XYZ file of C-alpha atoms in Angstrom:
672
model
C 0.034 0.051 -0.086
C 1.360 3.376 -0.995
C 1.062 6.344 1.596
C 0.531 9.817 -0.101
C 1.572 12.755 2.072
C -0.707 15.930 1.875
C 0.447 19.410 2.934
C -1.943 19.273 5.966
C 0.079 16.520 7.367
C -2.432 13.789 7.012
C -1.193 10.354 5.528
C -3.909 8.909 3.161
C -3.458 5.400 2.428
C -4.119 4.550 -1.375
C -4.352 1.394 -3.191
C -6.343 -0.214 -6.162
C -9.485 -0.881 -4.029
C -9.560 2.863 -2.924
C -9.383 4.057 -6.559
C -12.005 1.752 -7.661
C -14.573 2.931 -5.050
C -13.716 6.691 -5.703
C -14.209 6.285 -9.436
C -17.620 4.636 -8.880
C -18.784 7.314 -6.556
C -17.627 9.960 -9.083
C -19.550 8.392 -11.873
C -22.564 8.138 -9.932
C -22.649 11.679 -9.146
C -21.905 12.611 -12.980
C -24.796 10.253 -13.970
C -27.156 11.822 -11.356
C -26.272 15.313 -12.408
C -26.903 14.452 -16.136
C -29.803 12.079 -15.952
C -32.327 14.473 -17.677
C -31.713 16.707 -20.514
C -33.366 19.189 -22.608
C -35.264 16.443 -24.082
C -37.054 15.407 -20.907
C -38.061 18.429 -18.922
C -39.915 17.948 -15.729
C -42.726 20.154 -14.529
C -40.722 22.455 -12.428
C -37.311 21.747 -14.368
C -35.613 19.910 -11.684
C -33.123 17.430 -12.730
C -32.699 18.836 -16.125
C -32.489 21.893 -18.191
C -35.537 24.215 -18.713
C -37.369 23.779 -22.019
C -37.201 26.904 -24.338
C -39.623 29.668 -23.217
C -41.523 29.271 -26.449
C -42.231 25.544 -25.840
C -43.188 26.405 -22.228
C -45.789 29.050 -23.553
C -47.159 26.738 -26.366
C -50.457 25.235 -25.911
C -50.532 23.200 -29.298
C -47.940 21.629 -31.554
C -44.460 22.886 -31.002
C -41.830 22.253 -33.790
C -38.336 23.409 -33.975
C -35.344 23.327 -36.474
C -31.501 23.638 -35.631
C -28.712 23.842 -37.862
C -25.860 21.639 -36.735
C -22.748 21.955 -38.924
C -21.545 21.763 -42.473
C -18.468 20.628 -44.296
C -17.299 21.420 -47.715
C -17.588 18.515 -50.149
C -15.656 17.585 -53.111
C -15.117 18.777 -55.772
C -13.888 22.052 -54.417
C -14.937 24.881 -56.808
C -14.456 28.646 -56.913
C -18.191 29.181 -57.971
C -19.903 29.790 -54.734
C -23.418 28.567 -56.216
C -22.003 25.353 -57.446
C -19.997 24.323 -54.358
C -21.631 21.665 -52.311
C -21.679 21.083 -48.546
C -22.393 18.387 -46.296
C -24.715 19.300 -43.547
C -26.289 17.966 -40.332
C -29.279 19.457 -38.589
C -32.156 18.294 -36.429
C -35.849 18.934 -36.076
C -38.244 18.334 -33.198
C -42.125 18.198 -32.915
C -43.731 18.041 -29.501
C -47.291 17.726 -28.676
C -47.705 20.525 -25.928
C -51.347 20.630 -26.023
C -54.588 18.620 -24.992
C -55.453 16.951 -28.104
C -53.823 13.794 -29.684
C -52.241 14.499 -33.057
C -52.809 11.364 -35.540
C -50.553 11.102 -38.485
C -48.453 14.264 -37.998
C -47.022 15.846 -41.081
C -44.124 18.462 -40.628
C -43.110 20.599 -43.667
C -39.568 22.154 -43.646
C -39.384 24.846 -46.093
C -35.765 24.137 -47.339
C -34.418 26.588 -50.013
C -30.503 26.068 -50.700
C -31.093 23.058 -53.190
C -30.990 20.717 -50.313
C -30.581 16.861 -50.967
C -31.620 14.758 -47.986
C -29.756 11.799 -47.645
C -30.810 10.224 -44.603
C -33.385 11.105 -41.503
C -33.979 9.297 -38.339
C -37.346 9.219 -36.651
C -39.247 10.309 -39.869
C -39.536 9.579 -43.444
C -40.197 11.944 -46.315
C -43.618 11.839 -47.991
C -42.279 13.097 -51.311
C -40.084 9.958 -52.121
C -36.965 7.767 -51.230
C -33.529 8.950 -50.339
C -31.644 10.581 -51.716
C -34.570 13.236 -51.819
C -34.474 16.465 -53.727
C -35.721 18.944 -51.393
C -35.140 22.009 -52.988
C -38.663 23.262 -52.509
C -39.010 21.849 -49.276
C -40.230 18.571 -47.823
C -42.861 16.953 -45.654
C -41.743 14.529 -42.830
C -44.189 12.012 -41.317
C -43.526 9.794 -38.363
C -41.617 6.531 -38.871
C -42.347 4.380 -36.722
C -44.091 6.895 -34.406
C -46.756 8.326 -36.541
C -48.967 9.727 -33.685
C -48.238 12.129 -30.743
C -50.157 11.606 -27.778
C -50.845 14.324 -25.054
C -48.615 14.658 -21.930
C -51.809 14.152 -19.834
C -52.557 10.714 -21.140
C -48.849 9.638 -20.855
C -47.683 11.218 -17.670
C -45.235 13.396 -19.746
C -43.614 10.594 -21.359
C -41.676 12.385 -24.172
C -41.235 9.200 -26.151
C -44.762 9.370 -26.783
C -45.528 12.965 -27.239
C -42.511 14.052 -29.277
C -40.198 12.984 -32.190
C -36.648 14.076 -32.786
C -35.539 13.957 -36.370
C -31.606 13.815 -37.234
C -31.189 15.126 -40.872
C -28.026 14.703 -42.960
C -27.684 15.817 -46.506
C -26.119 18.142 -49.037
C -26.806 21.738 -49.858
C -25.515 24.290 -52.451
C -24.911 27.820 -53.118
C -24.209 29.188 -49.455
C -21.215 31.219 -48.759
C -19.001 30.278 -45.811
C -19.922 31.863 -42.650
C -23.641 32.047 -43.476
C -26.166 29.737 -41.676
C -28.450 28.147 -44.099
C -31.792 27.943 -42.591
C -35.192 27.005 -43.962
C -37.548 29.404 -45.177
C -40.495 28.175 -42.762
C -41.778 25.480 -40.703
C -45.540 24.298 -41.061
C -47.651 21.490 -39.642
C -49.584 20.235 -42.676
C -52.349 18.411 -40.891
C -55.903 19.775 -41.684
C -57.165 22.225 -39.110
C -54.000 23.415 -37.757
C -52.606 27.235 -38.177
C -49.050 28.101 -37.920
C -47.605 31.571 -37.586
C -44.399 32.633 -39.211
C -41.516 30.795 -37.585
C -39.374 32.631 -35.284
C -35.563 32.530 -35.770
C -32.821 33.016 -33.384
C -29.447 32.335 -34.708
C -29.085 28.848 -35.946
C -32.430 27.683 -34.844
C -36.087 28.317 -35.389
C -39.214 27.355 -33.900
C -43.171 27.786 -34.147
C -46.235 27.027 -32.048
C -49.099 25.643 -34.230
C -52.782 25.894 -32.822
C -56.021 24.323 -33.763
C -58.150 26.670 -36.032
C -61.491 27.023 -34.034
C -63.344 27.793 -37.316
C -62.060 24.682 -39.037
C -64.981 22.212 -39.764
C -64.059 18.514 -39.460
C -65.057 16.754 -42.540
C -67.848 14.443 -41.819
C -67.046 10.847 -42.107
C -66.074 7.645 -39.992
C -63.623 8.424 -37.115
C -60.201 6.603 -37.722
C -57.967 5.336 -35.118
C -55.013 5.917 -37.226
C -54.114 8.424 -40.135
C -56.982 8.838 -42.697
C -56.501 7.087 -46.003
C -55.331 9.483 -48.842
C -55.572 9.657 -52.549
C -52.836 9.683 -55.162
C -52.103 8.471 -58.552
C -51.217 5.167 -57.458
C -52.690 3.575 -54.136
C -50.829 0.635 -52.546
C -52.129 -1.105 -49.281
C -50.005 -3.550 -47.288
C -52.527 -5.553 -45.282
C -51.419 -8.238 -42.763
C -54.085 -11.018 -42.910
C -52.823 -13.623 -40.386
C -50.072 -13.260 -37.758
C -48.096 -15.884 -36.056
C -45.059 -15.945 -33.694
C -42.389 -16.159 -36.510
C -44.199 -15.394 -39.615
C -47.296 -13.545 -41.029
C -49.385 -13.382 -44.218
C -49.404 -10.126 -46.034
C -51.567 -8.955 -49.004
C -50.365 -6.050 -51.392
C -53.133 -4.388 -53.460
C -52.134 -1.883 -56.000
C -55.086 0.449 -57.361
C -54.618 3.008 -60.256
C -56.510 5.997 -59.438
C -55.098 8.498 -62.068
C -57.512 8.688 -65.273
C -54.119 8.788 -67.338
C -51.944 6.648 -65.239
C -50.668 3.266 -66.433
C -48.300 0.533 -65.774
C -47.108 -2.129 -68.286
C -45.318 -5.229 -66.875
C -44.825 -3.408 -63.473
C -41.911 -3.828 -61.409
C -42.282 -3.320 -57.641
C -39.249 -3.150 -55.025
C -38.870 -2.258 -51.501
C -36.546 -2.799 -48.759
C -36.944 -5.047 -45.641
C -35.288 -3.186 -42.457
C -35.536 -6.114 -40.004
C -34.033 -9.018 -41.738
C -37.350 -10.586 -42.906
C -37.567 -12.887 -45.813
C -40.176 -14.166 -48.282
C -41.046 -17.747 -48.040
C -43.777 -18.156 -50.316
C -45.958 -16.033 -52.952
C -49.190 -16.157 -54.680
C -50.395 -13.892 -57.532
C -46.649 -12.523 -58.198
C -43.040 -13.751 -58.030
C -39.501 -12.481 -57.457
C -36.817 -12.429 -60.234
C -34.100 -13.912 -58.169
C -34.365 -17.124 -56.224
C -30.862 -18.003 -54.826
C -30.925 -20.466 -51.906
C -27.075 -19.698 -51.036
C -28.195 -16.064 -50.356
C -30.632 -17.373 -47.723
C -28.106 -19.967 -46.129
C -25.543 -17.196 -45.323
C -27.856 -14.808 -44.120
C -29.103 -14.231 -40.425
C -32.342 -16.105 -41.483
C -29.980 -19.229 -42.388
C -28.408 -18.704 -38.957
C -31.779 -18.806 -37.139
C -34.010 -21.047 -39.193
C -31.504 -23.893 -39.321
C -34.234 -26.723 -40.178
C -35.712 -24.684 -43.125
C -35.313 -25.976 -46.569
C -34.261 -22.810 -48.320
C -34.350 -24.455 -51.757
C -37.981 -23.633 -51.520
C -37.950 -20.321 -50.161
C -39.018 -17.528 -52.565
C -36.403 -14.670 -51.863
C -33.897 -13.684 -49.300
C -32.895 -10.333 -50.619
C -33.102 -7.132 -48.721
C -34.360 -5.374 -51.761
C -36.578 -7.934 -53.639
C -37.728 -7.130 -57.294
C -41.400 -8.362 -57.701
C -43.552 -8.853 -60.785
C -46.935 -9.884 -61.637
C -47.625 -13.473 -63.069
C -48.677 -14.179 -66.688
C -52.471 -14.795 -67.368
C -51.791 -18.479 -68.007
C -50.938 -18.894 -64.195
C -54.256 -17.406 -63.099
C -55.735 -20.684 -62.217
C -52.683 -22.440 -60.787
C -53.443 -24.040 -57.507
C -50.156 -23.077 -55.795
C -49.251 -19.540 -57.421
C -52.599 -18.310 -58.748
C -56.524 -18.265 -57.840
C -56.208 -14.965 -56.378
C -58.477 -11.996 -57.508
C -56.778 -9.326 -59.752
C -53.645 -11.237 -60.358
C -51.938 -12.521 -63.314
C -52.303 -9.824 -65.798
C -48.701 -9.632 -66.848
C -48.139 -6.555 -64.793
C -50.799 -4.353 -66.706
C -52.563 -1.656 -64.793
C -54.966 0.498 -66.949
C -56.870 3.698 -66.131
C -59.991 3.069 -64.713
C -61.539 5.074 -67.513
C -60.487 2.204 -70.024
C -61.242 -0.798 -67.846
C -61.949 -0.703 -64.149
C -61.294 -4.463 -63.863
C -57.860 -4.087 -65.176
C -57.155 -0.951 -62.813
C -56.251 -3.149 -59.734
C -53.377 -5.704 -58.958
C -52.890 -7.998 -56.052
C -50.645 -10.735 -54.640
C -49.975 -12.431 -51.157
C -46.739 -13.163 -49.505
C -45.703 -15.167 -46.365
C -43.009 -13.315 -44.632
C -40.766 -14.862 -42.096
C -39.371 -12.608 -39.155
C -36.151 -12.705 -37.082
C -35.638 -11.938 -33.421
C -36.484 -9.697 -31.554
C -39.782 -9.613 -33.568
C -40.796 -13.070 -32.632
C -44.283 -12.365 -31.221
C -47.782 -11.893 -33.041
C -47.852 -8.039 -32.610
C -44.395 -7.306 -33.865
C -45.401 -6.375 -37.449
C -43.384 -3.851 -39.570
C -44.045 -3.009 -43.314
C -41.196 -2.849 -45.705
C -39.712 0.657 -46.503
C -38.579 2.543 -49.577
C -41.176 1.656 -52.111
C -40.427 1.927 -55.869
C -42.670 1.027 -58.833
C -41.952 1.325 -62.515
C -43.173 -0.138 -65.889
C -42.043 -0.650 -69.416
C -42.875 2.548 -71.025
C -45.042 4.360 -68.426
C -45.045 7.452 -66.036
C -42.496 7.562 -63.551
C -43.680 7.359 -59.977
C -42.418 8.671 -56.731
C -43.578 6.774 -53.582
C -44.057 8.150 -50.020
C -43.467 5.957 -47.002
C -46.063 3.353 -45.714
C -48.357 5.179 -43.268
C -50.474 3.070 -40.703
C -54.109 3.376 -41.383
C -57.317 1.703 -40.000
C -57.356 -2.138 -41.039
C -58.930 -2.844 -44.411
C -62.276 -4.506 -44.630
C -63.052 -7.530 -46.823
C -66.181 -9.697 -47.506
C -66.382 -12.561 -45.400
C -65.143 -15.693 -47.162
C -68.090 -17.885 -46.041
C -70.245 -15.852 -48.100
C -72.295 -14.544 -45.246
C -73.322 -10.893 -45.137
C -70.399 -10.057 -42.682
C -67.129 -8.137 -42.815
C -63.595 -9.458 -42.123
C -60.780 -7.008 -41.111
C -57.122 -7.211 -41.628
C -54.986 -7.247 -38.528
C -52.894 -4.277 -39.638
C -52.795 -1.936 -42.745
C -50.368 0.305 -43.909
C -50.896 2.577 -47.285
C -48.290 4.004 -49.634
C -49.051 6.669 -51.997
C -47.174 7.011 -55.244
C -47.620 9.909 -57.460
C -46.558 10.524 -61.185
C -43.512 12.910 -61.704
C -43.175 15.116 -64.583
C -40.171 13.762 -66.605
C -37.019 15.969 -66.479
C -35.463 17.204 -69.946
C -34.114 14.324 -72.233
C -35.525 11.897 -69.672
C -38.811 11.199 -71.431
C -39.770 7.750 -73.078
C -41.527 9.076 -75.941
C -41.572 12.056 -78.194
C -43.644 13.980 -80.776
C -43.036 15.337 -84.080
C -44.968 18.120 -85.834
C -45.941 18.617 -89.446
C -48.523 20.540 -91.312
C -50.122 20.886 -94.775
C -49.100 24.230 -95.339
C -45.289 23.714 -94.784
C -43.281 21.313 -96.794
C -40.801 20.366 -93.775
C -41.664 18.316 -90.765
C -40.273 19.085 -87.312
C -38.736 15.913 -85.934
C -38.442 14.847 -82.250
C -36.161 16.910 -80.015
C -32.444 15.740 -79.942
C -31.887 13.268 -77.224
C -35.583 13.652 -76.205
C -35.355 10.291 -74.474
C -31.492 10.678 -73.231
C -28.220 9.992 -74.864
C -26.632 7.916 -72.179
C -25.987 5.012 -74.529
C -24.856 7.182 -77.550
C -21.392 7.992 -78.237
C -21.733 11.849 -78.484
C -18.429 12.211 -79.988
C -19.939 11.177 -83.365
C -23.012 13.675 -82.984
C -24.154 16.737 -81.173
C -26.381 16.186 -78.327
C -26.951 19.863 -77.908
C -27.971 21.018 -81.723
C -31.535 21.249 -82.530
C -32.572 18.291 -85.017
C -32.677 19.107 -88.806
C -35.925 19.902 -90.510
C -37.128 16.828 -92.493
C -39.309 15.848 -95.550
C -42.495 14.279 -93.901
C -41.828 10.708 -95.655
C -38.481 10.609 -93.554
C -40.373 10.218 -90.391
C -41.485 6.732 -91.451
C -37.844 5.195 -91.413
C -35.585 4.715 -88.378
C -33.267 7.614 -87.409
C -30.202 5.690 -88.872
C -31.780 5.759 -92.349
C -32.729 9.441 -92.271
C -29.270 11.077 -92.468
C -29.299 11.045 -96.463
C -32.798 12.231 -96.679
C -32.053 14.956 -94.143
C -28.763 16.233 -95.977
C -30.727 16.110 -99.380
C -33.533 18.122 -97.791
C -31.211 20.600 -96.181
C -29.464 21.113 -99.575
C -32.624 21.406 -101.745
C -34.086 24.064 -99.320
C -30.857 26.018 -98.836
C -30.372 25.125 -95.214
C -26.971 24.896 -93.487
C -25.752 21.488 -92.706
C -23.590 21.162 -89.598
C -20.345 19.278 -89.424
C -21.559 17.328 -86.608
C -25.064 16.124 -87.163
C -27.558 16.240 -84.129
C -27.905 13.157 -82.196
C -31.138 10.812 -82.441
C -34.122 11.196 -80.200
C -33.528 7.663 -78.925
C -37.268 6.881 -78.252
C -38.924 3.763 -78.524
C -42.154 5.153 -79.319
C -42.793 8.462 -81.427
C -46.006 10.044 -82.303
C -46.535 12.670 -85.369
C -49.366 15.254 -85.055
C -50.045 16.576 -88.522
C -52.441 19.490 -89.225
C -54.445 18.308 -92.004
C -56.928 20.962 -93.085
C -57.968 24.356 -91.969
C -61.239 25.861 -93.032
C -63.823 28.392 -91.984
C -66.081 26.224 -89.539
C -63.394 23.612 -88.305
C -60.062 21.887 -88.990
C -58.613 18.377 -88.884
C -55.429 16.623 -87.750
C -53.947 13.240 -88.409
C -52.372 11.301 -85.319
C -49.773 8.710 -86.121
C -48.142 6.440 -83.344
C -44.778 4.680 -84.249
C -43.629 1.829 -82.365
C -39.725 1.241 -82.650
C -39.524 -1.494 -80.169
C -39.539 -4.968 -81.062
C -42.547 -5.804 -78.874
C -46.196 -5.029 -79.024
C -48.180 -2.710 -76.738
C -51.606 -4.128 -75.855
C -54.493 -1.778 -74.919
C -52.362 1.206 -75.801
C -53.904 4.856 -75.498
C -52.787 8.211 -76.527
C -53.981 11.401 -74.530
C -54.080 14.885 -75.804
C -54.306 18.196 -74.229
C -55.158 20.876 -76.955
C -55.398 24.036 -74.921
C -57.406 26.753 -76.565
C -58.769 24.196 -79.038
C -59.855 21.511 -76.734
C -63.556 22.536 -76.549
C -63.852 22.145 -80.306
C -63.168 18.178 -80.331
C -65.870 16.652 -82.555
C -64.933 13.073 -83.630
C -62.017 10.595 -84.276
C -62.498 8.178 -87.101
C -60.212 5.016 -86.472
C -59.923 5.130 -82.786
C -62.304 5.411 -79.804
C -62.234 9.128 -78.489
C -63.206 9.954 -74.784
C -63.034 13.261 -73.008
C -61.316 12.837 -69.631
C -63.050 14.372 -66.726
C -63.229 16.519 -64.578
C -62.391 19.319 -66.943
C -62.934 17.503 -70.220
C -59.985 19.266 -71.794
C -58.064 16.346 -72.622
C -59.159 13.610 -75.037
C -58.043 9.980 -74.688
C -57.798 7.929 -77.913
C -57.468 3.935 -77.882
C -57.722 1.290 -80.590
C -61.000 -0.079 -81.628
C -61.710 -3.811 -80.779
C -59.236 -5.901 -82.674
C -57.075 -2.784 -83.137
C -55.893 -2.540 -79.516
C -52.478 -3.756 -80.506
C -49.729 -1.565 -81.538
C -47.154 -4.144 -82.983
C -43.440 -3.833 -82.639
C -40.727 -2.837 -85.385
C -40.289 -5.572 -88.199
C -37.417 -6.166 -90.693
C -38.251 -4.603 -94.166
C -39.331 -6.710 -97.183
C -35.416 -7.214 -98.277
C -33.653 -6.723 -94.886
C -30.390 -6.402 -96.760
C -31.694 -3.513 -98.507
C -34.953 -2.129 -96.838
C -34.906 -0.200 -93.509
C -37.009 -1.713 -90.537
C -40.685 -0.897 -90.645
C -42.195 0.440 -87.366
C -45.628 -0.679 -85.955
C -48.188 2.037 -86.773
C -51.518 3.242 -85.777
C -53.181 6.229 -87.385
C -56.450 8.085 -87.387
C -57.898 11.555 -88.635
C -59.378 13.856 -85.785
C -61.972 16.491 -86.500
C -62.432 19.749 -84.520
C -64.928 22.579 -84.833
C -64.317 26.328 -84.260
C -67.695 27.286 -83.216
C -67.697 29.634 -80.233
C -63.873 29.593 -79.731
C -62.672 33.100 -80.102
C -59.318 33.959 -81.376
C -58.461 30.427 -82.633
C -55.511 30.576 -85.048
C -54.417 27.159 -86.107
C -51.304 28.126 -88.073
C -50.080 30.296 -85.143
C -50.013 27.172 -82.790
C -53.502 26.606 -81.695
C -53.526 23.362 -84.024
C -50.844 21.627 -81.868
C -51.150 19.731 -78.550
C -49.873 21.585 -75.581
C -49.449 17.986 -73.754
C -49.558 14.630 -75.126
C -49.349 11.315 -73.439
C -48.626 7.694 -74.509
C -49.646 4.930 -72.180
C -49.687 7.670 -69.410
C -45.962 8.827 -70.121
C -45.767 12.466 -70.984
C -43.947 12.760 -74.245
C -41.357 15.330 -75.045
C -42.814 18.129 -77.478
C -40.945 19.924 -80.159
C -39.521 23.413 -79.146
C -41.152 24.863 -82.318
C -44.222 24.278 -84.722
C -44.408 24.708 -88.431
C -45.225 28.251 -89.527
C -47.235 29.171 -92.372
C -45.282 31.824 -93.513
C -41.883 30.203 -93.489
C -42.533 27.555 -96.330
C -44.291 30.312 -98.607
C -41.731 33.017 -97.811
C -38.939 30.800 -98.865
C -40.503 29.872 -102.338
C -41.377 33.367 -102.772
C -37.917 34.843 -102.090
C -36.400 32.100 -104.417
C -38.834 33.409 -107.284
C -37.996 37.005 -106.613
C -34.451 36.343 -106.737
C -34.795 34.821 -110.103
C -36.898 37.660 -111.419
C -34.325 40.106 -110.302
C -31.491 38.267 -111.833
C -33.222 38.065 -115.141
C -34.099 41.747 -114.939
C -30.313 42.547 -114.248
C -29.178 40.456 -117.080
C -31.601 42.075 -119.486
C -30.603 45.358 -118.368
C -26.805 44.531 -119.013
C -27.574 43.260 -122.401
C -29.542 46.515 -123.496
C -26.386 48.612 -122.491
């Protein structure tokens, strides 16, 4: 034992046991002093820091946002607006009132081109990570979707509040400036939020119930009310056991122009789940070795993984073909087995829904009947269809089904979650179809935009991806782009138009549509719509939807298709093939493949319009061309210009005048 002398003259014995005892005592004091922090204040503040004054005075929903830090990202550039920064921030929502808040929705008005990479405690409603939040984004609780009151939970902050830790990237903020959001809002119906108060690197707001808000009449829901979107997906748990459960996925197309062909659905398991069996759908990959070396393989030691459907964290799921509809093992399920086709309800309500079931095996610590967690990060896509962005699964009241016994009774699901997917407008050079314009009063056709459907798989060293396409003779639209070069050069030379050394790149679209103004007379006008399929497969039950702007009310008839106005505004007209003409066949070889170019699949019809009661309608000035055009729900890229009536005639007149002037000058010289 060592003896330490202190200046007071006392001798204190010191050995290892004394050191350990003192260390334990000091640790206890530190833990007692820091047992509560700002996140869990008590009524009188004892044992922890006082909450902010704004929160203490708030009798409603208190929300705050605090900017943490940022770090310069690569590449380092001199342009301040182009420099990216990695940032961290936190947000908090607290129910400081007397009313429970179900399905909370917190909007953060980001404004510095933020790209959200991750967030804990919440999920964005606007899509998956990384999320473009340039115009702000709305967060919903995940997994804590509801905020109970302090009264009914004895002040349990885990039930009345949620903290959100946000990580992302922002742009265009000079060093030393704190990049704060524009606003904070509670998006739930019936709540009002004043302008958020900012102090340094934090801001907060207290939202209160609007006393004048009238609650919509309808059944009261325990969980968040069901919402409407372009695509409505519901994940229902039908049966639940200790280590597994049976789920049913229902996909409803609710958009009058939305559509999916050969849909492909993906999600992410977050708790190690695996798919044992499926009915009405299948996964693209089935690899037993992937299961054996996973956590599921370690836990389910006696399970035959050669019969397991899928053990991927992100499975890819597709619909079964129609021939499997009556299969005793994989079929015999309503609304399944349509080869992944989801039509608009306006075309065929019976084909606007898909359904499949799956048996899900769980892992510890979720081995009880009530430990149910839906998959996250849902994505769905089709072959040539609109691009959808899906939100997170939101807990809703259990779905209702007719009783399987045939009795007039209702059966409920154990638990239900809803996923809403909405159509996004395609970005420039990211469409999947394109449009060309032509007219009877102009000799040249305006082809699809250069790289209208992207040029990622094209060698742009051999073509110009930024140059406008060359004007073409109308018959050149009937041949593939690779066979148009000679026609385009000859047409340019004939019409005295410049030919660039580096020709424009192709449109690279699998489907193109030509809109041709056919006639224009006093009481009306006509157009010809031609759909070209440059792919090697057919489109069944195809449709084209056209929005005409000012000319829309004048739509009269279509002669080789079925035409239907789309509610509610009736300014869009949907065209689809007649019976036995609903197939748009794929591209085939020419008569002589060695000499003739491939021939696209084609459908064509003339459309008539009236001019009555439409003031100021000028067809050649642009009113005769669509403002939007959709193929199978996908918005197609429109040309940047349309044919002008004056251009072709002006060109021919100028040539004639040049000849007359030349002859006159020659005659004058001869006279001299």
